[in-house]
CSV table of C-alpha atoms in Angstrom, one decimal:
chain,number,residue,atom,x,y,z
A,2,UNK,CA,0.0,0.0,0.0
A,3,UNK,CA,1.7,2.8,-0.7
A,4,UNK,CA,0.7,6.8,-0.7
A,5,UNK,CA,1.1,7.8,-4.7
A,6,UNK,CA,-1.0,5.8,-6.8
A,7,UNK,CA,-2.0,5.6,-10.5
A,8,UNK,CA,-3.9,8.8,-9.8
A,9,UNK,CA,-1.8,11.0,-7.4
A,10,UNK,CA,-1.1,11.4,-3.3
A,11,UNK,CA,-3.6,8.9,-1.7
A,12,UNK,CA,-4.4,10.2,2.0
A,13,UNK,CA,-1.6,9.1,4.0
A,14,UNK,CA,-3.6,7.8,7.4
A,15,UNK,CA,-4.8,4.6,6.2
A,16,UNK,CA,-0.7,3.9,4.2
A,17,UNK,CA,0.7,5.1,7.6
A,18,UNK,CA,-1.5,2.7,9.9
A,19,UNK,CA,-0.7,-0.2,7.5
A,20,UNK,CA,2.9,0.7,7.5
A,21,UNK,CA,2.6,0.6,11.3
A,22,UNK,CA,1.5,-2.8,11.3
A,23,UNK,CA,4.3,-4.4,9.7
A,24,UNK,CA,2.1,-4.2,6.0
A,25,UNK,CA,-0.3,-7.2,7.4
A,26,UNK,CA,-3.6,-6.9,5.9
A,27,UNK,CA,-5.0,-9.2,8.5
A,28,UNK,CA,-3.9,-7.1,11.3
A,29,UNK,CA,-5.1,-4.0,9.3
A,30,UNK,CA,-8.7,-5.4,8.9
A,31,UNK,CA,-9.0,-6.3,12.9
A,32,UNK,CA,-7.9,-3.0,13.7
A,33,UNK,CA,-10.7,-1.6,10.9
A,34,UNK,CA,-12.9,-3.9,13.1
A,35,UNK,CA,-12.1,-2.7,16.7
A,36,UNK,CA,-12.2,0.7,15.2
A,37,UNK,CA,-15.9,0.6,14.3
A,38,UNK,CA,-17.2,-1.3,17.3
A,39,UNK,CA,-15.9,1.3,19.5
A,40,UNK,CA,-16.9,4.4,17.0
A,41,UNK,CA,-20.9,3.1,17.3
A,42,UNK,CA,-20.7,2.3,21.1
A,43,UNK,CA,-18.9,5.6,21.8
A,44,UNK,CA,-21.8,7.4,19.8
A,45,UNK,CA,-24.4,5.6,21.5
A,46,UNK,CA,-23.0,6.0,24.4
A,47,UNK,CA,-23.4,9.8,23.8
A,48,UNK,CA,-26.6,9.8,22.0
A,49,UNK,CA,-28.1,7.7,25.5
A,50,UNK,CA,-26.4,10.6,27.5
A,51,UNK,CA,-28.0,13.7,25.8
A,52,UNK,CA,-31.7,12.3,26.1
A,53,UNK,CA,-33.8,13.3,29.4
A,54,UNK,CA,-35.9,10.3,29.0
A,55,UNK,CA,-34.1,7.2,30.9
A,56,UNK,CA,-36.3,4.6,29.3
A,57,UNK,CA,-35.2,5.7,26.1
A,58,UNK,CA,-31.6,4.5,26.9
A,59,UNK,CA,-32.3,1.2,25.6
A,60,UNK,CA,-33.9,1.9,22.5
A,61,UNK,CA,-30.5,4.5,21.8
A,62,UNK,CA,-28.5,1.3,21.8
A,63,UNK,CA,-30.6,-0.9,20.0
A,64,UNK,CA,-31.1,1.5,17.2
A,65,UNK,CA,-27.7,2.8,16.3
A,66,UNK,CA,-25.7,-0.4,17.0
A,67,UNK,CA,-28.6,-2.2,14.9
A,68,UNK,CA,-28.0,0.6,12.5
A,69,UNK,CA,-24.2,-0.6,12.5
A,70,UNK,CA,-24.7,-3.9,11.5
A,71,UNK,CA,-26.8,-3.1,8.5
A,72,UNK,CA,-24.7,-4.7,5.2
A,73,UNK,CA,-23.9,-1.0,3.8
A,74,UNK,CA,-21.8,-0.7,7.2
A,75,UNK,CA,-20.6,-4.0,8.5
A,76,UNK,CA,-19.0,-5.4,5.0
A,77,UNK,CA,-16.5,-2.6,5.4
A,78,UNK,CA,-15.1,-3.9,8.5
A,79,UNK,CA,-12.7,-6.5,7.1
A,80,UNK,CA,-12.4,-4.9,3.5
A,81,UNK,CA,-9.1,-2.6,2.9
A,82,UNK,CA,-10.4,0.5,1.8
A,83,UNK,CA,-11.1,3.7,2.9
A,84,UNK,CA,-14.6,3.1,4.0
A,85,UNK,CA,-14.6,1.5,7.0
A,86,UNK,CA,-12.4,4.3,8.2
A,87,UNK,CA,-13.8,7.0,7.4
A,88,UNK,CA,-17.4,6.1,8.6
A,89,UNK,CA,-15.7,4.9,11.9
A,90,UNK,CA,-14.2,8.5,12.1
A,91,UNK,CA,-17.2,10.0,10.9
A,92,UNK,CA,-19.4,8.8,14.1
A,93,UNK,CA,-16.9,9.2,16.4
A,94,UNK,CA,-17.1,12.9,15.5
A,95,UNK,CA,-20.4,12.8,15.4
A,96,UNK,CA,-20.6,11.6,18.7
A,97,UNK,CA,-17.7,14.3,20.2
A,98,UNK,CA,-20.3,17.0,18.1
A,99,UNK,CA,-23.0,15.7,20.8
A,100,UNK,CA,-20.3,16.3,24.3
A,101,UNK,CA,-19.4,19.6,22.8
A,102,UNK,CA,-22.9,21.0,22.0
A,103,UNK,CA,-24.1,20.0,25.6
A,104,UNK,CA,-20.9,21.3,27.7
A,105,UNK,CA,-18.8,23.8,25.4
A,106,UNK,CA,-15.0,23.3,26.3
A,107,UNK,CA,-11.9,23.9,24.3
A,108,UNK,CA,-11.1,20.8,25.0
A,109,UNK,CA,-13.7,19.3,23.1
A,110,UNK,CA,-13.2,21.6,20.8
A,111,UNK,CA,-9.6,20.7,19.9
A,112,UNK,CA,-10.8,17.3,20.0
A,113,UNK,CA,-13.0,17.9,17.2
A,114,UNK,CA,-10.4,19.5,15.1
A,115,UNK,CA,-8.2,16.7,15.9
A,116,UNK,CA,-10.3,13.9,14.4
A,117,UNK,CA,-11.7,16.7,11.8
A,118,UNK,CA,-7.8,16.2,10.2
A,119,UNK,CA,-7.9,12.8,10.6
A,120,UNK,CA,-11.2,12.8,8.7
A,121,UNK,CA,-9.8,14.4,5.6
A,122,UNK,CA,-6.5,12.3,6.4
A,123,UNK,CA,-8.6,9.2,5.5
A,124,UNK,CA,-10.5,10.7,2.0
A,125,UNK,CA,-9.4,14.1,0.7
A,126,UNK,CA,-12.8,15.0,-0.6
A,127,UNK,CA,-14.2,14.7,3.3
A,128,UNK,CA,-12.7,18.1,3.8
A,129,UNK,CA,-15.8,19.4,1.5
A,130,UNK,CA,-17.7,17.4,3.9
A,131,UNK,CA,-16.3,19.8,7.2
A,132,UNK,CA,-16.9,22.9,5.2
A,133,UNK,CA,-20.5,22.4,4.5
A,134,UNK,CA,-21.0,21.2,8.2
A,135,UNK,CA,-18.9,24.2,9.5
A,136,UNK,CA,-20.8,26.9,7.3
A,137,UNK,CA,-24.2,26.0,8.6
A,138,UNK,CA,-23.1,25.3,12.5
A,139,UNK,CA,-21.8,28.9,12.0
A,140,UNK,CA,-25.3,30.2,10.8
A,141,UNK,CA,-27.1,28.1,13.5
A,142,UNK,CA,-24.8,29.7,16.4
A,143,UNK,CA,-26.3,32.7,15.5
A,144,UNK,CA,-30.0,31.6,16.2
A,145,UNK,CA,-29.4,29.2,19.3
A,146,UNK,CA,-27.7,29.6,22.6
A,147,UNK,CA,-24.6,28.3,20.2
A,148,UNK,CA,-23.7,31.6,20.0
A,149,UNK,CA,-22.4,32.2,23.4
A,150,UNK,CA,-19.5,30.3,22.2
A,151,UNK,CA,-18.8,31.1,18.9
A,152,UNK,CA,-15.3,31.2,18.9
A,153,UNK,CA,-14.9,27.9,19.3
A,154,UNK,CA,-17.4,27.4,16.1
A,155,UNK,CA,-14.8,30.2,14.3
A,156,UNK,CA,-11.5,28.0,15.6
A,157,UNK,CA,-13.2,24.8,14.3
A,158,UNK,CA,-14.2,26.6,11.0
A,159,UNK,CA,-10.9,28.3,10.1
A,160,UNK,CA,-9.3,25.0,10.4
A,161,UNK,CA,-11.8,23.4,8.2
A,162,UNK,CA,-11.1,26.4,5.8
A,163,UNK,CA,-6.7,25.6,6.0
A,164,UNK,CA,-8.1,21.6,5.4
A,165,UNK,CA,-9.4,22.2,2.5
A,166,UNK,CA,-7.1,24.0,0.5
A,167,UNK,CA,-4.3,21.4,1.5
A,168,UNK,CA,-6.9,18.6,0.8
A,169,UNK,CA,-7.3,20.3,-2.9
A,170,UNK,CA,-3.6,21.0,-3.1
A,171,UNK,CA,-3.3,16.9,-2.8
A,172,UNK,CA,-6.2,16.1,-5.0
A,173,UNK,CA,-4.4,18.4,-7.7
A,174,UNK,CA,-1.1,16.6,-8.3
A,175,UNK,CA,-1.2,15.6,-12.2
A,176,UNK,CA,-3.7,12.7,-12.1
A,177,UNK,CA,-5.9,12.2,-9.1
A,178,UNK,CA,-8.9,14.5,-10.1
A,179,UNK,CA,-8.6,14.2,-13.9
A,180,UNK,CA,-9.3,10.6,-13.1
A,181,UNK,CA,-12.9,11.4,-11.8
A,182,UNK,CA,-13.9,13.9,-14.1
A,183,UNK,CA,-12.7,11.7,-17.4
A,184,UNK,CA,-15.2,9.6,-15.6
A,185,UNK,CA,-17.6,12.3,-16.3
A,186,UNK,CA,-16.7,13.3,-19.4
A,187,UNK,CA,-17.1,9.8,-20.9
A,188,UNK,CA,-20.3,8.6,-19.6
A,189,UNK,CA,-22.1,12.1,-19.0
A,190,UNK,CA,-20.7,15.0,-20.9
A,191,UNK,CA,-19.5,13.2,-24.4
A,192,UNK,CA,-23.1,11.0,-25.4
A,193,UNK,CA,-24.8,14.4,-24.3
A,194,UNK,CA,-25.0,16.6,-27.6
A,195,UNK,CA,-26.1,19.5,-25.5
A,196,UNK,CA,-23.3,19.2,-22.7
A,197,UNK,CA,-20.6,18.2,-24.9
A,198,UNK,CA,-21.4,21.5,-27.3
A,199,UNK,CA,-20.8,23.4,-24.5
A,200,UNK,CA,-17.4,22.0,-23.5
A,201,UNK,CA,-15.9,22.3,-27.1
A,202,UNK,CA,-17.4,25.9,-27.0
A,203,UNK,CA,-15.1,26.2,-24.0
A,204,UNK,CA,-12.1,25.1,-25.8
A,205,UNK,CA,-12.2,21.2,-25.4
A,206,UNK,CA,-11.1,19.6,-28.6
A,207,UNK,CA,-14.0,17.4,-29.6
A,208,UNK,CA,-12.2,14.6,-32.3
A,209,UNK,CA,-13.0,11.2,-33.2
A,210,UNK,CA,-10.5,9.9,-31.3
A,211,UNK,CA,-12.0,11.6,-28.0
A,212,UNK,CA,-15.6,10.5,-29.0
A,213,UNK,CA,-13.9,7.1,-29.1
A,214,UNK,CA,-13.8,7.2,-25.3
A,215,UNK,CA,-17.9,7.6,-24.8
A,216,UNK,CA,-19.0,4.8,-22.5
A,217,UNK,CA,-15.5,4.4,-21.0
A,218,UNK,CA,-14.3,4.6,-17.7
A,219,UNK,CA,-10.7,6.2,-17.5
A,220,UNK,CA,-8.7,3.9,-16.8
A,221,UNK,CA,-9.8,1.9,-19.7
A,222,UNK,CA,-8.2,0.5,-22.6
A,223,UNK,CA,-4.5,1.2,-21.1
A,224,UNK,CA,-5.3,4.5,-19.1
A,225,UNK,CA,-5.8,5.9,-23.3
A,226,UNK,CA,-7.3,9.3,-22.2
A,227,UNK,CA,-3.3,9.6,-20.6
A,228,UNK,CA,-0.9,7.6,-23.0
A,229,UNK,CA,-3.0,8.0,-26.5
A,230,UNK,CA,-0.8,10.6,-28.6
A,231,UNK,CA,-3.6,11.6,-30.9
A,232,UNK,CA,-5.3,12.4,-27.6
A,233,UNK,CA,-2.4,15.0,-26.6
A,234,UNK,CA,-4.2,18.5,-27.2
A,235,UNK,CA,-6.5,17.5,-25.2
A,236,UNK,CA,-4.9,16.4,-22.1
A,237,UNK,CA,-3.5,20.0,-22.5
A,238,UNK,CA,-6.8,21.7,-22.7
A,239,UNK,CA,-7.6,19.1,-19.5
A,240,UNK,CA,-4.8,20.5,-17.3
A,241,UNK,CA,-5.1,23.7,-18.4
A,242,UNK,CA,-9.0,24.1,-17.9
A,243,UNK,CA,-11.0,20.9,-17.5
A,244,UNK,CA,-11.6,21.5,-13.6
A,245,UNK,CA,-12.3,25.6,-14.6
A,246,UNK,CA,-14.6,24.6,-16.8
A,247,UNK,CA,-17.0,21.8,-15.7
A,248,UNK,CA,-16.9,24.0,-12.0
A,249,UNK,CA,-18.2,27.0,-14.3
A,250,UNK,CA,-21.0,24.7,-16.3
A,251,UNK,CA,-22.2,23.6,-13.2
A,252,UNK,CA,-22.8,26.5,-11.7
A,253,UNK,CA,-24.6,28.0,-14.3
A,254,UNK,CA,-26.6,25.5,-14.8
A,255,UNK,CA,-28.4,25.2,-11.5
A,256,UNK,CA,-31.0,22.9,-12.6
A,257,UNK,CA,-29.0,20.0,-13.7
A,258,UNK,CA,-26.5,20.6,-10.6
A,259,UNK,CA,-29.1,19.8,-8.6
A,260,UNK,CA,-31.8,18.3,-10.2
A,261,UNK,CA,-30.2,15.8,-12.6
A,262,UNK,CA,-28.9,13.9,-9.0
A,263,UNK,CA,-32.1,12.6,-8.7
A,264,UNK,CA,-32.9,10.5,-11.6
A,265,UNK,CA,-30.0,8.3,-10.1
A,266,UNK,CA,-31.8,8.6,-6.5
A,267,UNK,CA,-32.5,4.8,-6.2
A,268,UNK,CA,-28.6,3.5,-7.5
A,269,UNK,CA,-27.7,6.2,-4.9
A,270,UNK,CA,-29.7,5.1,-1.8
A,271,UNK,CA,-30.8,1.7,-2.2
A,272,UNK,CA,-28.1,0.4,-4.3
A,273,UNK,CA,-27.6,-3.7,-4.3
A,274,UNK,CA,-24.7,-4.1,-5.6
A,275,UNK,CA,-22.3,-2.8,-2.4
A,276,UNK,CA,-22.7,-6.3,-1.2
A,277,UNK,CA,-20.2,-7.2,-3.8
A,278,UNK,CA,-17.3,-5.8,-1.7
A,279,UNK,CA,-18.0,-7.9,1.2
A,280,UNK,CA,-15.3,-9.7,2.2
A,281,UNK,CA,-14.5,-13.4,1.7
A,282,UNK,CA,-16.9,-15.8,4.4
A,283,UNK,CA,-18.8,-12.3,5.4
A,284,UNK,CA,-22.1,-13.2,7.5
A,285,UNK,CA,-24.5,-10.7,8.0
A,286,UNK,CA,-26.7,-10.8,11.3
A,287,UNK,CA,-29.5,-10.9,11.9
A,288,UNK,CA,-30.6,-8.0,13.7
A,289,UNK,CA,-28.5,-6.8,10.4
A,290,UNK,CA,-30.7,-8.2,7.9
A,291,UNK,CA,-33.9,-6.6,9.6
A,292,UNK,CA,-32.4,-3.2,9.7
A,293,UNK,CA,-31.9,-3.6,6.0
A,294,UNK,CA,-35.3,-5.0,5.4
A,295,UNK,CA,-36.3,-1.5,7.1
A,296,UNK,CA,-34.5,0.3,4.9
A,297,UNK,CA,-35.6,-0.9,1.7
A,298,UNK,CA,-36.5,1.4,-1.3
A,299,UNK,CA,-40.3,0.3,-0.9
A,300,UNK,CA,-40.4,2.6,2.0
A,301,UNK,CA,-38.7,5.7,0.6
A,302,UNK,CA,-41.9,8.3,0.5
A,303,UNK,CA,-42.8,6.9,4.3
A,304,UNK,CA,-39.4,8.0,5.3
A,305,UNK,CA,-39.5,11.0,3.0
A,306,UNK,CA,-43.1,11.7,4.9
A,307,UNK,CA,-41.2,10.9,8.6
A,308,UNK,CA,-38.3,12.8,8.4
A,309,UNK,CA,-40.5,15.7,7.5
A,310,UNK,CA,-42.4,16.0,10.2
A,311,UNK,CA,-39.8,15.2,12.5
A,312,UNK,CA,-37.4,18.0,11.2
A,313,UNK,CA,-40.0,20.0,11.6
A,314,UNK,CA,-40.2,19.0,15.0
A,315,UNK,CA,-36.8,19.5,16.2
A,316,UNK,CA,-36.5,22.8,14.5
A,317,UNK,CA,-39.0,23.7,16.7
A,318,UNK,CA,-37.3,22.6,19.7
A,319,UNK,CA,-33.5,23.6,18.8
A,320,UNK,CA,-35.0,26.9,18.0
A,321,UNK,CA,-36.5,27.6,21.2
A,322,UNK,CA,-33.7,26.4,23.0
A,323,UNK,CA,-35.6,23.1,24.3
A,324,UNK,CA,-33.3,21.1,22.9
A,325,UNK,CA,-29.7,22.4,21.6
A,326,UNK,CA,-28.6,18.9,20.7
A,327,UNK,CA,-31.6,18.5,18.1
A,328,UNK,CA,-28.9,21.0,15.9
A,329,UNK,CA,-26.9,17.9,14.9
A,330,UNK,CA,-28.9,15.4,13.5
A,331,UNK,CA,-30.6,18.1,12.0
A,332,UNK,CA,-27.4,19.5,10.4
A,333,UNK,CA,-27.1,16.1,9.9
A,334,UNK,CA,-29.9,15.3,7.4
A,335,UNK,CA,-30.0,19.0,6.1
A,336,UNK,CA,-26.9,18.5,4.7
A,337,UNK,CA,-27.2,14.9,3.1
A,338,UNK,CA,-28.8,16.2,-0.7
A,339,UNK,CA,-26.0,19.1,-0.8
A,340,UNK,CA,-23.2,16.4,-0.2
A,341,UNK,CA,-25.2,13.8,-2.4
A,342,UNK,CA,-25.2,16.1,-5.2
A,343,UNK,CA,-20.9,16.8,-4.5
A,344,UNK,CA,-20.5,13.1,-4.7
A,345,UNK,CA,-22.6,12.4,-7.9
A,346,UNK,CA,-21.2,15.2,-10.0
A,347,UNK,CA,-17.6,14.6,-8.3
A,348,UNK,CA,-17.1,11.1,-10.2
A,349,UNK,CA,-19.3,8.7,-12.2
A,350,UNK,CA,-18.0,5.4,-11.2
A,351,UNK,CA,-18.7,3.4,-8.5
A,352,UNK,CA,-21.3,6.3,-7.2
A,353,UNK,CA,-22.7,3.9,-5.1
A,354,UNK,CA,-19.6,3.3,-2.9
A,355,UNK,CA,-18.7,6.6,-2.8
A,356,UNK,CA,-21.9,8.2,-2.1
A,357,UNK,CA,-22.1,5.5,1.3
A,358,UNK,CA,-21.1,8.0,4.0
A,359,UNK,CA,-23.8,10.1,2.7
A,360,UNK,CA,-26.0,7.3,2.8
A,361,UNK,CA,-25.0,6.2,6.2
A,362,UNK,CA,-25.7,10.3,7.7
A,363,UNK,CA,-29.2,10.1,6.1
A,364,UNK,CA,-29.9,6.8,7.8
A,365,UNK,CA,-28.0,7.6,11.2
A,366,UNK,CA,-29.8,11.0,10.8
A,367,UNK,CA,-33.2,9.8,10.7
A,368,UNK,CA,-32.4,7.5,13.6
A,369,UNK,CA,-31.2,10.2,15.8
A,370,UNK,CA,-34.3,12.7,14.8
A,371,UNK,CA,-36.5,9.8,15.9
A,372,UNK,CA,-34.8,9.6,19.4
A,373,UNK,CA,-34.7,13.2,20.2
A,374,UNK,CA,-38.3,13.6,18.9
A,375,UNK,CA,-39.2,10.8,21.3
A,376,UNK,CA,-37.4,12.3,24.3
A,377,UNK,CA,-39.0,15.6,23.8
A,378,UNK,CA,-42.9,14.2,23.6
A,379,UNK,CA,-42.1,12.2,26.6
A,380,UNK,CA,-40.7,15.2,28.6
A,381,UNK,CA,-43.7,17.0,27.3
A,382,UNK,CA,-45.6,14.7,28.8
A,383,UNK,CA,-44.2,14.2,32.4
């Protein structure tokens, strides 16, 4: 495992930790293991903490450790990619979010920043992530009782701000983001008359040898779009203004930035086909298996209906200060089309796997909306 790869720097954390363990996969894949149990049980474990309620407690457990044995989480455990990591990490920040919202320190708050760099250690393209999740906690402060302490929110977001310059730096040596957008340009941008006028407007050079490439990932045929001589000028256009230019389509065309996302809603979501990565003699639970049956695309306007009414709910109650905690799962789920739409326009290939952190906030999301509507009904009550 090594930190350049075909397509530039690869985020060193995972390299380092295998590099650490003597380069033994097996080892690497128990520590990927240990990593997540303790993640979900140290989120739980906060979730349980910030309700009033005591008989909710249970449920808190049952829930979001059900939740981690779902297939879309518990097949990453054992496989060596940058998954299971980075949804590890991802909930044990979530959970540290929880401590710092109900007691502000700066201890908490360095620890945030702390595993915040490790996040975008794991996956450069989390440090997006941290800037979206920044920006609105920053708006929110000004609304709640958040903003008491908003220089800890302005520490946390000015580091978020230095991550993601570094993080672009990284993802801008030679190869690494040509490789996703070729992705783009040969399965969206080239069969689309309409998009692929635009581009050659712009300066791409449309030839017969680039239309060759429609259909094809970019690493295909020999890595062609990079060692094909006839396809020269355009690697220089590429370098020179590929990235300029498909950021400038996009954003001025606001419908298809965020509309177009949705006609791949279901591959997104409810893909099947991330059971493929599961790891030799992998077993799925059964508490798993029902948490999957629970999530299955059959049920998508219920949720859609749910999650409604339950944002709705907590809004109400984060708002008038009932509840401060409500702020992060709804952050949470107000943040999962923005990011969907980041990942689907980011890269065309294996969407599903690289949309799954998304998919894992909208599920964890809904699960901790539920909770925290529960806890404040019962409080009403009493």
């Amino acid at each position: 495992m090594k930190l350049k790869g075909e397509f530039g720097f690869s985020p060193p954390l995972i390299p380092l930790v295998y590099q650490l363990l003597g380069e033994n996969v097996e080892a690497l894949a128990n520590v990927q293991l240990l990593l997540s149990i303790c993640s979900w049980m140290f989120l739980a474990y906060t979730v349980a903490r910030s309700l009033r309620n005591f008989y909710l407690k249970p449920l808190v457990y049952f829930l979001i450790l059900g939740l981690s044995l779902s297939h879309i989480i518990s097949i990453w455990n054992k496989t060596i990619l940058s998954e299971s990591f980075t949804l590890s990490i991802f909930v044990c920040l979530t959970g540290v979010w929880f401590l710092f919202v109900q007691n502000h320190s700066y201890k908490k708050a360095v620890a945030i920043m702390i595993i915040s760099i490790m996040f975008v250690l794991v996956r450069n393209a989390n440090a997006y992530v941290l800037l979206m999740l920044c920006g609105v906690l920053l708006i929110s402060s000004t609304v709640s009782r958040l903003s008491a302490h908003r220089r800890y929110y302005l520490a946390i977001a000015a580091m978020c701000f230095i991550l993601l310059p570094i993080s672009n730096a990284v993802s801008d040596t030679k190869n690494q983001w040509t490789g996703y957008f070729l992705n783009v340009l040969s399965t969206r941008i080239l069969p689309d008359e309409t998009l692929r006028t635009y581009f050659k407007n712009h300066g791409m050079p449309l030839t017969e040898t680039l239309m060759s490439r429609s259909g094809k990932w970019s690493h295909e045929d020999n890595f062609a779009y990079y060692n094909d001589p006839e396809l020269g000028q355009f690697r220089e256009w590429l370098y020179a203004h590929g990235k300029s230019t498909y950021v400038r389509f996009l954003i001025t065309h606001p419908v298809y930035l965020f509309v177009r996302p949705l006609h791949d809603l279901h591959d997104m979501f409810f893909s099947s086909r991330l059971i493929y990565y599961a790891p030799k003699g992998y077993v799925q639970t059964k508490l798993g298996k029902l948490f999957d049956y629970a999530s299955a695309w059959g049920l998508y306007p219920v949720y859609i209906f749910l999650t409604g009414i339950l944002v709705g709910l907590n809004l109400l109650w984060a708002c008038s200060k009932k509840s401060p905690v409500s702020w992060v799962p709804l952050i949470m789920i107000l943040l999962v089309y923005p990011m969907a739409v980041l990942v689907w326009h980011g890269d065309s290939h294996e969407i599903d796997r690289h949309i799954l952190p998304v998919v894992v906030q909208a599920r964890l999301g809904f699960v901790l909306l539920l909770l925290f509507a529960l806890d404040a009904v019962c409080k009403k009550r009493d």
